[in-house]
Short mmCIF file of N, CA and C in Angstrom, two decimals:
data_model
loop_
_atom_site.label_atom_id
_atom_site.label_comp_id
_atom_site.label_asym_id
_atom_site.label_seq_id
_atom_site.Cartn_x
_atom_site.Cartn_y
_atom_site.Cartn_z
N MET A 1 42.77 -184.02 -159.22
CA MET A 1 42.27 -184.89 -157.73
C MET A 1 41.84 -186.45 -157.95
N SER A 2 42.93 -186.34 -157.48
CA SER A 2 42.46 -188.47 -156.75
C SER A 2 41.40 -188.60 -156.05
N LYS A 3 40.54 -190.40 -157.34
CA LYS A 3 39.65 -189.95 -155.10
C LYS A 3 39.65 -191.38 -154.56
N LEU A 4 38.94 -190.38 -153.32
CA LEU A 4 39.84 -191.24 -152.12
C LEU A 4 39.28 -192.23 -152.02
N THR A 5 39.26 -193.56 -151.61
CA THR A 5 38.56 -195.05 -151.07
C THR A 5 38.55 -195.11 -149.90
N LEU A 6 37.60 -196.17 -149.23
CA LEU A 6 38.21 -195.99 -147.76
C LEU A 6 38.82 -197.43 -147.82
N GLY A 7 39.97 -197.79 -148.96
CA GLY A 7 40.12 -198.50 -149.50
C GLY A 7 42.02 -198.45 -149.07
N ALA A 8 41.80 -197.49 -148.80
CA ALA A 8 43.30 -196.29 -148.42
C ALA A 8 43.53 -196.49 -147.42
N TYR A 9 42.15 -196.61 -146.29
CA TYR A 9 42.46 -197.32 -145.01
C TYR A 9 42.63 -198.32 -144.32
N PRO A 10 43.85 -199.01 -144.52
CA PRO A 10 43.47 -200.21 -144.26
C PRO A 10 43.21 -200.93 -142.60
N HIS A 11 42.81 -199.89 -141.88
CA HIS A 11 41.99 -200.09 -140.24
C HIS A 11 40.66 -200.29 -140.46
N MET A 12 40.07 -199.70 -141.20
CA MET A 12 39.16 -199.61 -141.65
C MET A 12 38.44 -200.80 -142.65
N LEU A 13 38.26 -202.03 -141.45
CA LEU A 13 37.83 -203.51 -141.77
C LEU A 13 37.08 -203.46 -142.82
N GLY A 14 36.02 -204.28 -143.95
CA GLY A 14 34.78 -204.28 -144.06
C GLY A 14 33.25 -203.89 -144.82
N PHE A 15 34.42 -202.24 -144.86
CA PHE A 15 33.34 -201.40 -145.34
C PHE A 15 33.57 -200.66 -146.37
N GLU A 16 33.62 -202.25 -147.90
CA GLU A 16 33.44 -201.71 -149.45
C GLU A 16 32.12 -201.51 -148.95
N GLN A 17 30.98 -202.54 -148.63
CA GLN A 17 29.62 -202.12 -149.13
C GLN A 17 29.01 -201.02 -149.07
N LEU A 18 29.42 -200.08 -148.44
CA LEU A 18 29.49 -198.79 -147.94
C LEU A 18 29.51 -198.25 -149.11
N GLU A 19 31.58 -198.09 -148.87
CA GLU A 19 31.66 -197.17 -149.96
C GLU A 19 30.61 -197.72 -152.31
N ARG A 20 30.65 -198.48 -152.12
CA ARG A 20 28.92 -198.66 -152.91
C ARG A 20 27.41 -198.08 -152.90
N LEU A 21 27.18 -198.29 -151.49
CA LEU A 21 26.28 -197.35 -151.08
C LEU A 21 26.23 -195.78 -151.95
N LEU A 22 27.57 -195.39 -150.82
CA LEU A 22 28.34 -194.05 -151.04
C LEU A 22 27.84 -193.60 -152.52
N GLU A 23 28.69 -193.96 -153.32
CA GLU A 23 28.68 -194.21 -154.41
C GLU A 23 27.70 -194.24 -156.21
N ARG A 24 26.37 -194.29 -155.22
CA ARG A 24 25.34 -194.30 -155.52
C ARG A 24 24.20 -193.84 -155.25
N SER A 25 24.13 -193.52 -153.86
CA SER A 25 23.36 -192.11 -153.36
C SER A 25 24.14 -190.82 -154.33
N ALA A 26 25.16 -190.70 -154.13
CA ALA A 26 25.58 -189.54 -154.84
C ALA A 26 25.19 -189.54 -156.64
N LYS A 27 25.53 -190.87 -156.95
CA LYS A 27 24.62 -191.04 -158.18
C LYS A 27 22.93 -190.09 -158.09
N SER A 28 22.68 -190.59 -157.58
CA SER A 28 20.97 -190.94 -156.92
C SER A 28 20.06 -189.07 -157.43
N GLY A 29 21.32 -188.21 -156.72
CA GLY A 29 19.73 -187.25 -156.71
C GLY A 29 20.63 -186.60 -156.88
N ALA A 30 21.30 -186.48 -158.48
CA ALA A 30 22.27 -185.25 -159.28
C ALA A 30 21.68 -184.18 -159.97
N ASP A 31 20.50 -184.73 -160.07
CA ASP A 31 20.11 -183.38 -160.52
C ASP A 31 19.63 -182.44 -159.85
N GLY A 32 19.22 -183.02 -158.24
CA GLY A 32 18.83 -182.07 -157.27
C GLY A 32 17.22 -181.80 -156.99
N TYR A 33 16.48 -182.09 -157.72
CA TYR A 33 14.81 -182.65 -158.32
C TYR A 33 14.41 -183.38 -156.89
N PRO A 34 13.13 -183.10 -155.94
CA PRO A 34 12.87 -182.50 -155.43
C PRO A 34 13.72 -182.09 -153.93
N PRO A 35 13.52 -181.00 -153.69
CA PRO A 35 14.55 -180.50 -152.78
C PRO A 35 14.15 -180.75 -151.78
N PHE A 36 14.87 -181.05 -150.52
CA PHE A 36 14.91 -181.43 -149.61
C PHE A 36 15.66 -180.55 -148.45
N ASN A 37 14.83 -181.82 -146.83
CA ASN A 37 16.18 -181.10 -145.66
C ASN A 37 16.12 -182.22 -145.39
N ILE A 38 17.04 -181.80 -144.07
CA ILE A 38 17.50 -183.57 -143.36
C ILE A 38 17.91 -182.75 -142.01
N GLU A 39 16.77 -182.78 -140.52
CA GLU A 39 17.03 -182.40 -140.37
C GLU A 39 17.22 -182.53 -138.61
N GLN A 40 18.02 -182.67 -137.91
CA GLN A 40 18.02 -183.88 -136.23
C GLN A 40 17.12 -183.52 -135.63
N THR A 41 15.89 -183.80 -135.30
CA THR A 41 15.01 -183.68 -134.35
C THR A 41 15.51 -184.26 -132.78
N SER A 42 16.38 -184.89 -132.41
CA SER A 42 16.93 -184.36 -130.80
C SER A 42 18.55 -185.55 -131.98
N ASP A 43 18.06 -186.41 -130.07
CA ASP A 43 19.79 -187.04 -130.21
C ASP A 43 19.43 -187.79 -131.17
N HIS A 44 18.74 -188.66 -130.93
CA HIS A 44 18.45 -189.76 -131.87
C HIS A 44 17.67 -190.03 -132.59
N SER A 45 17.49 -189.21 -133.10
CA SER A 45 16.21 -189.41 -134.63
C SER A 45 16.29 -188.21 -135.57
N TYR A 46 16.09 -188.66 -136.15
CA TYR A 46 15.47 -187.24 -138.07
C TYR A 46 14.71 -186.91 -139.12
N ARG A 47 14.23 -186.20 -139.11
CA ARG A 47 13.63 -185.93 -139.93
C ARG A 47 14.03 -185.32 -141.48
N ILE A 48 13.70 -186.60 -142.11
CA ILE A 48 13.68 -185.73 -144.31
C ILE A 48 12.68 -184.79 -144.14
N THR A 49 12.53 -184.24 -145.07
CA THR A 49 11.57 -183.48 -146.24
C THR A 49 11.56 -182.24 -147.19
N LEU A 50 11.22 -183.61 -147.42
CA LEU A 50 11.59 -183.22 -149.59
C LEU A 50 9.62 -182.36 -149.77
N ALA A 51 10.14 -181.68 -150.48
CA ALA A 51 8.53 -180.43 -151.59
C ALA A 51 8.16 -180.92 -152.71
N VAL A 52 7.12 -182.11 -152.62
CA VAL A 52 6.66 -181.74 -152.70
C VAL A 52 4.98 -181.79 -153.49
N ALA A 53 4.79 -180.27 -153.84
CA ALA A 53 4.14 -179.78 -154.49
C ALA A 53 2.95 -180.60 -155.94
N GLY A 54 2.27 -181.15 -154.91
CA GLY A 54 1.56 -181.74 -156.78
C GLY A 54 1.37 -183.27 -156.36
N PHE A 55 2.08 -183.60 -155.70
CA PHE A 55 1.94 -184.71 -155.77
C PHE A 55 1.13 -185.95 -155.02
N ALA A 56 -0.11 -186.35 -154.54
CA ALA A 56 -0.75 -187.04 -154.38
C ALA A 56 -0.41 -188.43 -154.03
N GLU A 57 -0.65 -188.70 -152.78
CA GLU A 57 -0.02 -190.16 -151.65
C GLU A 57 -0.06 -191.16 -151.70
N SER A 58 -0.48 -191.14 -153.77
CA SER A 58 -0.99 -192.21 -154.36
C SER A 58 0.06 -192.15 -155.36
N ASP A 59 0.95 -191.08 -155.53
CA ASP A 59 1.58 -190.88 -157.13
C ASP A 59 3.25 -191.40 -155.80
N LEU A 60 3.22 -190.77 -154.20
CA LEU A 60 4.34 -190.89 -153.77
C LEU A 60 4.72 -192.55 -153.28
N SER A 61 6.09 -192.99 -153.09
CA SER A 61 6.06 -194.25 -152.64
C SER A 61 7.81 -194.78 -151.92
N ILE A 62 7.94 -195.05 -150.97
CA ILE A 62 9.14 -195.09 -149.86
C ILE A 62 9.01 -196.12 -149.55
N THR A 63 10.97 -196.89 -150.22
CA THR A 63 10.36 -198.41 -149.49
C THR A 63 11.85 -198.45 -149.55
N VAL A 64 12.18 -198.73 -148.12
CA VAL A 64 14.27 -199.11 -148.31
C VAL A 64 14.77 -200.23 -148.48
N GLU A 65 15.35 -200.45 -149.22
CA GLU A 65 16.28 -201.02 -150.26
C GLU A 65 17.95 -201.43 -150.13
N ASP A 66 17.84 -202.31 -149.39
CA ASP A 66 19.78 -202.77 -149.35
C ASP A 66 20.15 -201.42 -148.80
N ARG A 67 19.46 -200.47 -147.41
CA ARG A 67 19.91 -200.46 -146.12
C ARG A 67 20.06 -198.47 -147.14
N GLN A 68 19.24 -198.77 -147.94
CA GLN A 68 19.11 -197.49 -148.50
C GLN A 68 17.23 -197.05 -148.07
N LEU A 69 16.67 -195.39 -148.05
CA LEU A 69 15.66 -195.40 -147.90
C LEU A 69 14.96 -194.53 -149.60
N VAL A 70 14.15 -195.16 -149.65
CA VAL A 70 14.11 -194.29 -151.41
C VAL A 70 13.01 -194.31 -152.07
N ILE A 71 12.36 -192.73 -152.05
CA ILE A 71 11.99 -192.02 -152.29
C ILE A 71 11.63 -192.05 -153.76
N ARG A 72 9.69 -192.11 -153.98
CA ARG A 72 10.05 -192.69 -155.43
C ARG A 72 8.21 -191.74 -156.03
N GLY A 73 8.78 -190.27 -157.25
CA GLY A 73 7.58 -189.81 -156.99
C GLY A 73 7.11 -189.95 -158.34
N ARG A 74 5.66 -190.94 -158.61
CA ARG A 74 5.27 -190.28 -160.33
C ARG A 74 3.78 -190.02 -160.15
N GLN A 75 3.93 -188.73 -160.85
CA GLN A 75 2.28 -188.36 -161.62
C GLN A 75 1.96 -188.58 -162.86
N ASN A 76 0.61 -188.66 -162.65
CA ASN A 76 0.08 -189.12 -163.94
C ASN A 76 -0.36 -187.67 -164.81
N ASP A 77 0.21 -188.07 -165.71
CA ASP A 77 -0.13 -186.62 -166.84
C ASP A 77 -1.23 -186.63 -167.28
N ASP A 78 -2.23 -185.64 -166.76
CA ASP A 78 -3.48 -185.27 -167.24
C ASP A 78 -3.73 -183.89 -167.47
N ALA A 79 -2.51 -183.48 -169.09
CA ALA A 79 -2.68 -183.30 -170.12
C ALA A 79 -3.58 -183.04 -170.57
N ASP A 80 -4.37 -184.26 -171.34
CA ASP A 80 -5.40 -184.52 -172.05
C ASP A 80 -6.60 -184.29 -172.46
N GLY A 81 -6.71 -183.18 -173.17
CA GLY A 81 -8.06 -181.60 -174.25
C GLY A 81 -7.93 -180.81 -173.22
N ARG A 82 -7.14 -180.46 -172.21
CA ARG A 82 -6.25 -179.80 -171.86
C ARG A 82 -5.89 -178.51 -173.31
N VAL A 83 -6.02 -177.30 -172.79
CA VAL A 83 -4.82 -176.65 -174.20
C VAL A 83 -4.04 -175.36 -172.82
N PHE A 84 -2.73 -175.74 -173.44
CA PHE A 84 -1.95 -175.14 -171.91
C PHE A 84 -1.71 -173.52 -172.94
N LEU A 85 -2.19 -172.91 -172.45
CA LEU A 85 -0.41 -171.14 -173.09
C LEU A 85 0.69 -170.97 -172.58
N HIS A 86 0.91 -171.53 -171.53
CA HIS A 86 2.00 -171.44 -171.07
C HIS A 86 2.36 -173.54 -170.31
N ARG A 87 3.10 -173.35 -169.93
CA ARG A 87 2.79 -175.06 -169.38
C ARG A 87 4.62 -175.05 -168.44
N GLY A 88 4.22 -174.82 -166.82
CA GLY A 88 5.49 -174.42 -166.63
C GLY A 88 5.51 -175.55 -165.36
N ILE A 89 4.33 -176.16 -165.25
CA ILE A 89 4.67 -177.17 -164.00
C ILE A 89 4.06 -178.20 -164.16
N ALA A 90 5.15 -179.14 -165.39
CA ALA A 90 4.86 -180.17 -165.64
C ALA A 90 5.16 -182.00 -165.07
N ALA A 91 4.12 -182.65 -165.33
CA ALA A 91 4.31 -183.41 -164.58
C ALA A 91 5.95 -184.09 -164.38
N ARG A 92 6.13 -184.73 -163.66
CA ARG A 92 7.61 -185.15 -163.73
C ARG A 92 7.76 -186.09 -162.15
N GLN A 93 8.56 -187.53 -162.85
CA GLN A 93 8.69 -187.84 -161.86
C GLN A 93 10.11 -188.04 -161.16
N PHE A 94 9.92 -188.35 -160.53
CA PHE A 94 11.72 -188.36 -159.63
C PHE A 94 12.40 -189.57 -158.60
N GLN A 95 13.09 -189.68 -158.38
CA GLN A 95 13.91 -191.00 -157.32
C GLN A 95 15.48 -190.46 -156.24
N ARG A 96 14.92 -190.66 -155.42
CA ARG A 96 15.65 -189.89 -154.11
C ARG A 96 16.29 -191.39 -153.85
N MET A 97 17.58 -190.75 -152.94
CA MET A 97 18.14 -191.92 -152.39
C MET A 97 19.15 -191.79 -151.29
N PHE A 98 18.78 -192.61 -149.94
CA PHE A 98 19.54 -191.05 -148.72
C PHE A 98 19.74 -192.83 -147.76
N VAL A 99 21.44 -192.87 -147.87
CA VAL A 99 22.35 -194.33 -147.02
C VAL A 99 21.86 -194.28 -146.13
N LEU A 100 21.88 -195.37 -145.41
CA LEU A 100 20.44 -195.42 -143.17
C LEU A 100 22.24 -196.44 -143.16
N ALA A 101 22.09 -195.34 -142.59
CA ALA A 101 23.47 -196.36 -140.66
C ALA A 101 22.61 -198.02 -140.21
N ASP A 102 23.46 -198.74 -140.30
CA ASP A 102 23.51 -199.67 -139.38
C ASP A 102 22.62 -198.89 -138.31
N GLY A 103 21.29 -199.48 -137.83
CA GLY A 103 21.22 -199.20 -136.76
C GLY A 103 19.21 -197.93 -137.37
N VAL A 104 19.75 -197.51 -137.60
CA VAL A 104 18.51 -196.35 -138.16
C VAL A 104 17.16 -196.85 -139.07
N GLU A 105 16.31 -196.74 -138.36
CA GLU A 105 14.95 -196.82 -138.45
C GLU A 105 14.48 -195.75 -138.93
N VAL A 106 13.30 -196.45 -140.14
CA VAL A 106 12.22 -195.93 -140.94
C VAL A 106 10.81 -195.79 -140.66
N GLY A 107 10.27 -194.87 -140.19
CA GLY A 107 9.38 -194.54 -139.03
C GLY A 107 8.21 -194.13 -139.74
N GLU A 108 7.47 -192.57 -139.27
CA GLU A 108 6.51 -192.20 -139.70
C GLU A 108 7.11 -191.64 -141.15
N ALA A 109 6.09 -191.27 -141.18
CA ALA A 109 6.07 -190.69 -143.08
C ALA A 109 4.44 -190.35 -143.26
N VAL A 110 4.26 -188.34 -143.43
CA VAL A 110 2.78 -187.48 -143.26
C VAL A 110 3.85 -186.55 -144.78
N ILE A 111 2.60 -186.05 -145.20
CA ILE A 111 2.25 -185.86 -146.25
C ILE A 111 1.26 -185.16 -145.87
N GLU A 112 1.87 -183.29 -145.94
CA GLU A 112 0.86 -181.80 -145.34
C GLU A 112 1.18 -180.90 -145.81
N ASN A 113 0.10 -179.97 -146.71
CA ASN A 113 0.73 -178.40 -147.71
C ASN A 113 1.75 -179.18 -148.88
N GLY A 114 2.51 -179.33 -149.22
CA GLY A 114 2.91 -179.87 -150.61
C GLY A 114 4.34 -180.19 -150.13
N LEU A 115 4.71 -180.79 -148.36
CA LEU A 115 6.25 -181.39 -147.89
C LEU A 115 5.49 -183.00 -147.44
N LEU A 116 6.07 -183.28 -148.25
CA LEU A 116 6.65 -184.61 -147.43
C LEU A 116 7.81 -185.22 -146.21
N HIS A 117 7.23 -186.11 -145.35
CA HIS A 117 7.72 -185.56 -144.09
C HIS A 117 7.84 -187.18 -143.51
N VAL A 118 9.43 -187.82 -143.45
CA VAL A 118 10.02 -188.98 -143.08
C VAL A 118 10.60 -189.03 -142.40
N ASP A 119 10.43 -189.79 -141.02
CA ASP A 119 10.62 -189.37 -139.42
C ASP A 119 11.89 -191.31 -139.29
N LEU A 120 13.19 -190.45 -139.11
CA LEU A 120 14.24 -192.11 -138.77
C LEU A 120 14.41 -191.75 -137.17
N THR A 121 14.81 -193.10 -136.88
CA THR A 121 15.66 -193.22 -135.22
C THR A 121 16.46 -193.96 -135.51
N ARG A 122 17.43 -193.46 -134.61
CA ARG A 122 18.66 -194.37 -134.82
C ARG A 122 18.50 -194.96 -133.55
N ALA A 123 18.53 -196.83 -133.17
CA ALA A 123 19.31 -197.04 -132.22
C ALA A 123 20.35 -197.27 -131.37
N VAL A 124 20.45 -196.38 -129.96
CA VAL A 124 21.85 -196.17 -129.09
C VAL A 124 22.33 -198.12 -129.41
N PRO A 125 22.99 -198.14 -129.18
CA PRO A 125 23.49 -199.40 -129.92
C PRO A 125 24.73 -199.80 -127.99
N GLU A 126 24.40 -201.05 -127.50
CA GLU A 126 24.24 -201.26 -125.80
C GLU A 126 26.22 -201.20 -126.14
N ALA A 127 27.06 -200.51 -125.29
CA ALA A 127 28.22 -200.89 -125.15
C ALA A 127 29.03 -202.32 -124.90
N VAL A 128 29.86 -202.69 -126.06
CA VAL A 128 30.18 -204.35 -125.99
C VAL A 128 31.38 -204.94 -125.35
N VAL A 129 31.84 -205.10 -124.41
CA VAL A 129 33.09 -205.63 -124.93
C VAL A 129 33.78 -206.54 -124.67
N GLN A 130 34.33 -207.38 -125.51
CA GLN A 130 34.35 -208.55 -125.43
C GLN A 130 35.90 -209.12 -125.82
N LYS A 131 36.33 -209.79 -124.54
CA LYS A 131 37.25 -210.62 -123.69
C LYS A 131 38.26 -211.80 -124.88
N ILE A 132 39.21 -211.79 -125.96
CA ILE A 132 39.78 -212.24 -126.63
C ILE A 132 40.50 -213.13 -126.36
N ASN A 133 40.44 -214.93 -125.68
CA ASN A 133 42.09 -215.12 -125.16
C ASN A 133 43.26 -215.47 -126.01
N ILE A 134 44.09 -215.84 -125.49
CA ILE A 134 44.82 -215.67 -126.11
C ILE A 134 46.07 -217.42 -126.16
N ARG A 135 45.88 -218.26 -126.56
CA ARG A 135 47.06 -218.86 -126.05
C ARG A 135 48.06 -219.37 -126.80
N LYS A 136 48.03 -220.12 -126.61
CA LYS A 136 50.18 -220.57 -127.06
C LYS A 136 49.89 -221.44 -128.45
N GLY A 137 50.59 -221.27 -129.21
CA GLY A 137 50.20 -222.55 -130.43
C GLY A 137 50.76 -223.25 -130.90
#
């Protein structure tokens, strides 16, 4: 199976950066942790929900870097002095990235009951028609 690139579509001009963003995004969440949902909450808004049980607000960071929403989690391993007979819940770090289209803005982030909700809105661009004059050469 050959890899399909945006370069295979000559009428798609200036989308090289989008292809790089998609490739980086595909690599970032390869292990599937933490699980997440993406829901459309209205015609122009979305909500990403990540299952972050065990993470405190201070363990999480949310940034926008180069048109990517980056959500990171890092827990401190507080097992010092504790004796575990079984340890199935490990302190684990993660990084999830989501590529944002032009006009998508990150809004509020709320953590409740082990779920991190990040709201996004998409601005509706005005339709612009530009007339290009043709001159004789």
